Short mmCIF file of C-alpha atoms in Angstrom, two decimals:
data_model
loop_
_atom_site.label_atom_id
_atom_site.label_comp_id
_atom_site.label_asym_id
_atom_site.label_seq_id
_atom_site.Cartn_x
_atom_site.Cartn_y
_atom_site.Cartn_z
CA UNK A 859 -3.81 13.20 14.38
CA UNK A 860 -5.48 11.43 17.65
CA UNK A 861 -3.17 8.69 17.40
CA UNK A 862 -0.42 9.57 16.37
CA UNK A 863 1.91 8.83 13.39
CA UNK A 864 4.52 6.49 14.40
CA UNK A 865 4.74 2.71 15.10
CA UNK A 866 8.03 3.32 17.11
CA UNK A 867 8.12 -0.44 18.55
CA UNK A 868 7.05 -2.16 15.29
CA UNK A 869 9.98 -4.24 14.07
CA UNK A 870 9.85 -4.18 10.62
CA UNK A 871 10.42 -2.18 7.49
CA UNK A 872 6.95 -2.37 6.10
CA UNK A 873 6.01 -0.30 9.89
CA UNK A 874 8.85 2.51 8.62
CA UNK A 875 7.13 2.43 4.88
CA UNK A 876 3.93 3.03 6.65
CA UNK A 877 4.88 6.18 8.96
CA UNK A 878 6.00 7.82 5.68
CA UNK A 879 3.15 6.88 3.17
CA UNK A 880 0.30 6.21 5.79
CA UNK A 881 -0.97 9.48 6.66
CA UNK A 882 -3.95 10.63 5.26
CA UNK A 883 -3.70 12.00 1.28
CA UNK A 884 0.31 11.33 1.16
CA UNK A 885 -0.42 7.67 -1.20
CA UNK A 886 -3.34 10.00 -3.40
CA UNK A 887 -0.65 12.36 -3.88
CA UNK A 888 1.85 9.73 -5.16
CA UNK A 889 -0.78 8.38 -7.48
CA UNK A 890 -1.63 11.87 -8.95
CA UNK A 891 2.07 12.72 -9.45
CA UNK A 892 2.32 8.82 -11.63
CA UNK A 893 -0.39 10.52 -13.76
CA UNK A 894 1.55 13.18 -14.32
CA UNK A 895 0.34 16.43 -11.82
CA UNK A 896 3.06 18.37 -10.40
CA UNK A 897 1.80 21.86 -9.23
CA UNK A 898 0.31 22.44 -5.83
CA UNK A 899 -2.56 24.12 -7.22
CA UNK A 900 -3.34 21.49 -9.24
CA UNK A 901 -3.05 19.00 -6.17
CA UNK A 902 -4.92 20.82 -4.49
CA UNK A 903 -8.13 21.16 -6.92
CA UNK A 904 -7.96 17.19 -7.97
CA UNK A 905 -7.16 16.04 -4.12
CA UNK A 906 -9.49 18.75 -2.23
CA UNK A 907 -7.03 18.20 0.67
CA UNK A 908 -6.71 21.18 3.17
CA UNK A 909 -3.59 23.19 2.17
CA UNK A 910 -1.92 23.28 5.11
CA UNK A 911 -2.32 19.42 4.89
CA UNK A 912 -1.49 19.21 1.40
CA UNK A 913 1.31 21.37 2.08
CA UNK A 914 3.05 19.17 5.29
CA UNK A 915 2.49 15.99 2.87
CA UNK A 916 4.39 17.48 -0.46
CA UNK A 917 7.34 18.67 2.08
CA UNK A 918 7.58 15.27 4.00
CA UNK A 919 7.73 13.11 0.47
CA UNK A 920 10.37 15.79 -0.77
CA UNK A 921 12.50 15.03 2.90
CA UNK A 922 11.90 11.81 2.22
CA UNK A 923 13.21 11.76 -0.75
CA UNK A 924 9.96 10.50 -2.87
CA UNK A 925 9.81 13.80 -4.65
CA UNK A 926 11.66 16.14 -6.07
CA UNK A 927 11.02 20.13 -5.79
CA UNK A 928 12.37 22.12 -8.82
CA UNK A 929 11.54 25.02 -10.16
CA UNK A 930 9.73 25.59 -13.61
CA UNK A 931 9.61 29.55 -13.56
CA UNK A 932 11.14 32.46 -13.25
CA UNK A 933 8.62 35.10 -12.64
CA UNK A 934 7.36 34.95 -10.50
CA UNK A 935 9.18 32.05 -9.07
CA UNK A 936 7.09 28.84 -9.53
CA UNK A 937 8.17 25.15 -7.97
CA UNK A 938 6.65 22.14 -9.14
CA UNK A 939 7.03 18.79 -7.85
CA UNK A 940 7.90 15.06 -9.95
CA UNK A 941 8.56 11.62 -9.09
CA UNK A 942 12.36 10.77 -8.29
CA UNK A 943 13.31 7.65 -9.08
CA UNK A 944 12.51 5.97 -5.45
CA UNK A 945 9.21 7.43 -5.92
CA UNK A 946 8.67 5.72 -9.12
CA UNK A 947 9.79 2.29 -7.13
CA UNK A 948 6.42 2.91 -5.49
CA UNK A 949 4.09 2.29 -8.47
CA UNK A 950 3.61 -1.68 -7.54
CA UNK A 951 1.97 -0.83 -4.58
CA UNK A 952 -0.08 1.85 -6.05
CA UNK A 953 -0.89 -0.13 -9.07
CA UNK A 954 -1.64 -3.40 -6.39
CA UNK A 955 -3.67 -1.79 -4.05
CA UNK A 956 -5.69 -0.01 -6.93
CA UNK A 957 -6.57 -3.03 -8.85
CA UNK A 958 -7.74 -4.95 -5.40
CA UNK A 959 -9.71 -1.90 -4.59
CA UNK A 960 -11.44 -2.67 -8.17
CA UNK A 961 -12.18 -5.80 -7.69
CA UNK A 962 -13.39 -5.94 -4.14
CA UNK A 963 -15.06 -2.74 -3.73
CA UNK A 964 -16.46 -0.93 -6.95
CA UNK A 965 -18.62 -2.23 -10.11
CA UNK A 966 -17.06 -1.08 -12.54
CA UNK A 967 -13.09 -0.18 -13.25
CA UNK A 968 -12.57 3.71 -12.87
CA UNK A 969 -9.35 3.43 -14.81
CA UNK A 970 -7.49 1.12 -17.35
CA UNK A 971 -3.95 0.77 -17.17
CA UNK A 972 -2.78 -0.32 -20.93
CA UNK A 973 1.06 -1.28 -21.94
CA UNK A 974 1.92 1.56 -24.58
CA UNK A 975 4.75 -0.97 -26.27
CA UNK A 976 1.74 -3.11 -27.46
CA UNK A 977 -1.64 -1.89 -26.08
CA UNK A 978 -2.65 -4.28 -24.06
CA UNK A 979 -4.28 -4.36 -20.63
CA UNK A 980 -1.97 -4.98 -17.81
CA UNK A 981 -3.15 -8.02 -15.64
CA UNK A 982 -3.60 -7.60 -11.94
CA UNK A 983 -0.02 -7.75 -10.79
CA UNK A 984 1.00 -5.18 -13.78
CA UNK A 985 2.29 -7.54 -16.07
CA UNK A 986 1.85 -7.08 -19.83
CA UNK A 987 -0.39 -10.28 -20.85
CA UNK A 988 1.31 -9.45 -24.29
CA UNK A 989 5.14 -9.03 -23.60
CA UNK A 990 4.96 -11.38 -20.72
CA UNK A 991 6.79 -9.07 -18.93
CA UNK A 992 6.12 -6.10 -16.10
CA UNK A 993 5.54 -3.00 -16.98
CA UNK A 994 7.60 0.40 -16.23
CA UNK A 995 5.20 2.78 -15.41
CA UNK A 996 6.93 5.28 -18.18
CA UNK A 997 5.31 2.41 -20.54
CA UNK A 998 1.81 2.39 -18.95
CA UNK A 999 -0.83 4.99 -20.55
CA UNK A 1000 -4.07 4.98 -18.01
CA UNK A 1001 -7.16 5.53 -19.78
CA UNK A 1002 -10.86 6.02 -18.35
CA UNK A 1003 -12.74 3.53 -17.24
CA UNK A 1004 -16.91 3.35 -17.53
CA UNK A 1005 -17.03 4.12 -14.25
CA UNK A 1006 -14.87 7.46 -14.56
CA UNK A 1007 -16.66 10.27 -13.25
CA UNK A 1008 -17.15 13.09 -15.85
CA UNK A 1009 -18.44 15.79 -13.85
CA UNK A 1010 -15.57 17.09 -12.04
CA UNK A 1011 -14.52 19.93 -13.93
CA UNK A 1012 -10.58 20.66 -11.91
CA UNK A 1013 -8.18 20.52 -14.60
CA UNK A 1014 -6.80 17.24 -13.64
CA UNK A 1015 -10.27 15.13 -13.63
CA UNK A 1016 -10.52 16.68 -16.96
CA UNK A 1017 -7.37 16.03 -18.78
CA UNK A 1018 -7.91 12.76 -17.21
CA UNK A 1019 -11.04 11.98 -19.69
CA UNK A 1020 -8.38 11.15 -22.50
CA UNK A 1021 -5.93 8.77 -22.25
CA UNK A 1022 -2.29 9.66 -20.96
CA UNK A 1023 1.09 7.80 -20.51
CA UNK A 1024 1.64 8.07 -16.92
CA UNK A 1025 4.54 9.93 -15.63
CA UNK A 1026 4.33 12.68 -18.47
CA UNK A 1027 3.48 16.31 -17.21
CA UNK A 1028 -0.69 16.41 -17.26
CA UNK A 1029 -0.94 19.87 -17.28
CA UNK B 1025 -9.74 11.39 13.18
CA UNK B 1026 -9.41 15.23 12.30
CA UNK B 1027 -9.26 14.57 9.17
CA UNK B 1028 -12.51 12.15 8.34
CA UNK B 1029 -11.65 9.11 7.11
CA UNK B 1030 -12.72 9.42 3.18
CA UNK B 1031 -11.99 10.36 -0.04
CA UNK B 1032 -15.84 10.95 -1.39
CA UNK B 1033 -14.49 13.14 -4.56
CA UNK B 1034 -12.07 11.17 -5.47
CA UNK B 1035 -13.08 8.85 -8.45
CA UNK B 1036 -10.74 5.51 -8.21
CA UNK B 1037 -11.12 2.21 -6.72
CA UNK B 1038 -7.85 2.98 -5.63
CA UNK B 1039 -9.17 5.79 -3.24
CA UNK B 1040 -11.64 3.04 -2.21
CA UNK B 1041 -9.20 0.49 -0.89
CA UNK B 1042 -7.10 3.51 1.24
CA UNK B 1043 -10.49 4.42 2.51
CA UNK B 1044 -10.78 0.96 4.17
CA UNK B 1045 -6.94 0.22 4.44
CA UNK B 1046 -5.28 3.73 5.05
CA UNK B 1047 -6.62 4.11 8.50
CA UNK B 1048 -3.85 3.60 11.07
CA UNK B 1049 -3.28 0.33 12.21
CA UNK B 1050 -4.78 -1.55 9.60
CA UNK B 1051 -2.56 -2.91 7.32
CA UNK B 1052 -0.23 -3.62 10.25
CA UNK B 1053 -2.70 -5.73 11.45
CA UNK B 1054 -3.32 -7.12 7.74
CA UNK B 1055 0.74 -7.64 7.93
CA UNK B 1056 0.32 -9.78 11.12
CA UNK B 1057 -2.31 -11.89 9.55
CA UNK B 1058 -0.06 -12.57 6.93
CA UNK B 1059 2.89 -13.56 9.94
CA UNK B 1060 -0.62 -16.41 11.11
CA UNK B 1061 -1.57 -14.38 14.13
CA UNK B 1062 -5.25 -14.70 14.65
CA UNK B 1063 -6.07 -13.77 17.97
CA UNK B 1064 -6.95 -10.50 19.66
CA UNK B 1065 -4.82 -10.70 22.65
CA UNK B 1066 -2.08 -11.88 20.11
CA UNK B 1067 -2.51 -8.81 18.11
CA UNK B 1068 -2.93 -6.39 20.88
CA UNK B 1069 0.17 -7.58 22.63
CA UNK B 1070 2.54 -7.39 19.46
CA UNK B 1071 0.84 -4.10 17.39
CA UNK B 1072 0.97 -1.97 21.10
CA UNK B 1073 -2.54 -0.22 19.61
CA UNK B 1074 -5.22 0.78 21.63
CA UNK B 1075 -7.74 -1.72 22.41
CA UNK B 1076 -10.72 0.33 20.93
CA UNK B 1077 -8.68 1.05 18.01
CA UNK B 1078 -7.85 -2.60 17.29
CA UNK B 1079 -11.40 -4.32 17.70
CA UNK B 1080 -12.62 -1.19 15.39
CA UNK B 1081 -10.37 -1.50 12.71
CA UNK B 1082 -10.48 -5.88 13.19
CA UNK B 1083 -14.42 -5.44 12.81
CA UNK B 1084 -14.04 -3.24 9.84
CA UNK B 1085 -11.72 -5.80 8.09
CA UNK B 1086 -14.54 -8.58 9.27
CA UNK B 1087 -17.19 -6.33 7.71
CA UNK B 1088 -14.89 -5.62 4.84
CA UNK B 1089 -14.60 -9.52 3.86
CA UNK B 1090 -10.74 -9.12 4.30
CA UNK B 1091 -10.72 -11.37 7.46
CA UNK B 1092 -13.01 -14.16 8.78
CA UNK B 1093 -13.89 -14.36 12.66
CA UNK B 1094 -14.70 -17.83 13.58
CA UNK B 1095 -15.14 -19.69 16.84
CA UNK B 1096 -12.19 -21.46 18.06
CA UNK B 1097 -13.43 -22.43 21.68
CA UNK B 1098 -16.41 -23.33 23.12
CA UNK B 1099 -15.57 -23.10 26.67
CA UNK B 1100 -15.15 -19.99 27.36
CA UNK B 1101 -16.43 -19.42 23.80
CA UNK B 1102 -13.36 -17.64 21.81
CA UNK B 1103 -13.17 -16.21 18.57
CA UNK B 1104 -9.87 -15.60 16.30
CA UNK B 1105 -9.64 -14.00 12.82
CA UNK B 1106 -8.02 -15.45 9.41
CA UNK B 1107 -7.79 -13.44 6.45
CA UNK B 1108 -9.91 -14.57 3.19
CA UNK B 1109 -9.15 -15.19 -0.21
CA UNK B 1110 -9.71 -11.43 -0.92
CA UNK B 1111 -7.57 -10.62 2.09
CA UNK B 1112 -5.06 -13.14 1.18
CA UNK B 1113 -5.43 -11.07 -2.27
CA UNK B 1114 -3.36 -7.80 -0.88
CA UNK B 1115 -0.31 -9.80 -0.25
CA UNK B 1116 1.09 -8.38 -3.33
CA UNK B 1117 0.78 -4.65 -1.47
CA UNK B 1118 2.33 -5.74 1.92
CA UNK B 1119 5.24 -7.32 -0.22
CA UNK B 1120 6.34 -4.28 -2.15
CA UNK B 1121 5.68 -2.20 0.33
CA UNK B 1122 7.86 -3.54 2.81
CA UNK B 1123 10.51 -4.33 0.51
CA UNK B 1124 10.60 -0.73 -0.73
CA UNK B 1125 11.13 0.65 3.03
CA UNK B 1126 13.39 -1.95 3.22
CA UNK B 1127 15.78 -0.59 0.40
CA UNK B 1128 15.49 3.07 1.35
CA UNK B 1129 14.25 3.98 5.12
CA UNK B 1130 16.72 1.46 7.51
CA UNK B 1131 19.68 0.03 6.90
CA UNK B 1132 19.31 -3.75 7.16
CA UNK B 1133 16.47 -5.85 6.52
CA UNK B 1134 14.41 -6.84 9.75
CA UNK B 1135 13.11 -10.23 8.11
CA UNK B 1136 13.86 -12.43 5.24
CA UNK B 1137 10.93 -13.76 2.67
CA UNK B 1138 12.01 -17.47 1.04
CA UNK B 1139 10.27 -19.69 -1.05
CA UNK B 1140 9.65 -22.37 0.73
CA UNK B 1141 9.68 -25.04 -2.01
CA UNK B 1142 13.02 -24.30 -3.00
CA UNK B 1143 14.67 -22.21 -0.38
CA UNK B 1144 15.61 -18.85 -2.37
CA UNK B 1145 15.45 -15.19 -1.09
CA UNK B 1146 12.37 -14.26 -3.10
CA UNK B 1147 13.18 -10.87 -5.50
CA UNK B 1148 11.61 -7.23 -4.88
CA UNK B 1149 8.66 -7.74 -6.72
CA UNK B 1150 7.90 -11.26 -4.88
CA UNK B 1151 9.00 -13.42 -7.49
CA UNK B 1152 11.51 -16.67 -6.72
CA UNK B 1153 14.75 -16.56 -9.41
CA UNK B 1154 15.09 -19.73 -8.83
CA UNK B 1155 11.62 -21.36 -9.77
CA UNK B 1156 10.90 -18.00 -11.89
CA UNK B 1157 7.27 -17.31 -11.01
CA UNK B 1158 5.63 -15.12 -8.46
CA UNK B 1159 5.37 -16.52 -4.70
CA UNK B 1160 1.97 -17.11 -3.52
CA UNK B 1161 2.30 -16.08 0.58
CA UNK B 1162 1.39 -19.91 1.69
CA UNK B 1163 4.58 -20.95 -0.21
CA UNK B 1164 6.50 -18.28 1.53
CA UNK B 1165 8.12 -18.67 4.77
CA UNK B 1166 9.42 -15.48 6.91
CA UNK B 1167 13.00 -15.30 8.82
CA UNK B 1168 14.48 -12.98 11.11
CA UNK B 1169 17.34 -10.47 9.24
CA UNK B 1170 20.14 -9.11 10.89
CA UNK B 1171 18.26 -5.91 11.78
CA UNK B 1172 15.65 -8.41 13.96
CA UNK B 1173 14.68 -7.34 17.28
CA UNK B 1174 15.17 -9.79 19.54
CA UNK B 1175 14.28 -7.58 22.70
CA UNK B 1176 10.61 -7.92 22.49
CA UNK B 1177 8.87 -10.62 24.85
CA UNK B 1178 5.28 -10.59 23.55
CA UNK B 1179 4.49 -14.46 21.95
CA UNK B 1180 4.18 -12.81 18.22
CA UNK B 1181 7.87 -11.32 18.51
CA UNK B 1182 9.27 -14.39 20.23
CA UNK B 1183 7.73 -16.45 17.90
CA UNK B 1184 8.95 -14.39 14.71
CA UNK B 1185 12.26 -15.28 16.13
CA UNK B 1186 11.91 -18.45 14.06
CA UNK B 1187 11.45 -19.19 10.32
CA UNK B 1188 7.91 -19.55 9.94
CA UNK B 1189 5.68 -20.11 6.79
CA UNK B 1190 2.76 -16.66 6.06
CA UNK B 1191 -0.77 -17.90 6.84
CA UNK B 1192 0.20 -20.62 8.86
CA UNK B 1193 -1.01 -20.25 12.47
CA UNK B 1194 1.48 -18.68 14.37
CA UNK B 1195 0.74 -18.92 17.79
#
């Protein structure tokens, strides 16, 4: 990119978070892998990234230890990529900047984010109104919003028009 | 940017936000807001961007209604820029953010985050243990951690030298 990736004189953790999970699709990917996609082609047809892009990004959140790569088959051989458990430390940003996205800058909520324990709707810091407590994002299902766009026809948008606890394999 | 800057398929406000937020520079100059810097040169001299780069991404915030640029001088007539309500709004997503580089990408923290009306080390998700509620930022005042550095000369650095409350004017 023109400018660059790193903030090499910026003082500060949040600078080192940023060189990481700044560059273009790597926070989209960590939001489709909380919802539960974990093969590159399926990435790739929900994100429309380029693949060589798509490709860099999966390989610097494995280095960095976000994801993990394992594989799910034999044959042929077949890697698939999940959350570790530093990667699921990211879901309050995710969830955060999501929810001030839907405030500030759409009409309508694309998503709802419901407690599974109890059903409710999270609040906007990902609380459980109900529990009085945060939630885990193993006990958060998402569910479509009225604004959830029901064309798209990728495998991902699609099993994404029922509700699903995030975290679980999609597809 | 080679990569354009949005995400038209993708249906969440979350996508929205990084549209306006994931372009380089900008929440490091959202994070510096936070730290009560308001002025260009001020910016310029602490985020080391490039000057076309940081009155782009500054007007975008303007037009996004994340800061406010307001008059502060007549003579020579000078303007400086102070985050809104809605701006003030993504402190939750600077917060974690940080404090999740902090625990896995250096080794010691670079700055501190207290409540200021009772003096405790706010937890990971921004909360104080003490008072046991979430920290709003204008109760929260930042200090320099051991991994500080206390080589930079530029007024913002200097200044962050000192325990100083978020929002507050800085400099």
């Amino acid at each position: 990119m023109a400018l660059g990736k790193g903030y090499d004189r910026q003082d500060c953790a949040f600078a080192r978070a940023l060189e990481l999970l700044g560059e273009r699709w790597t926070l989209l990917i960590v939001r489709d892998a909380f919802y539960g996609v974990r093969r590159y082609g399926d990435f790739l047809a929900h994100l429309d990234a380029p693949r060589a892009v798509l490709s860099q990004r999966l390989a610097a959140l494995v280095e960095a230890g976000v994801l993990e790569r394992r594989q799910y088959q034999d044959a042929p051989v077949r890697h698939e990529y999940a959350l570790t458990s530093r990667g699921e430390e990211l879901w309050p940003v995710i969830y955060t900047l999501g929810r001030w996205g839907e405030r500030h800058l759409v009409t309508e909520p694309y998503r709802y984010f419901h407690h599974t324990t109890c059903g409710s709707r999270l609040d906007p810091a990902g609380s459980c109104p109900t529990c009085a407590r945060w939630a885990p994002p193993a006990e958060i299902e998402v569910r479509p919003g009225p604004a959830a766009d029901r064309s798209r026809t990728d495998p991902v948008s699609v099993a994404l028009h029922e509700p699903h606890r995030l975290l679980a394999r999609l597809l």
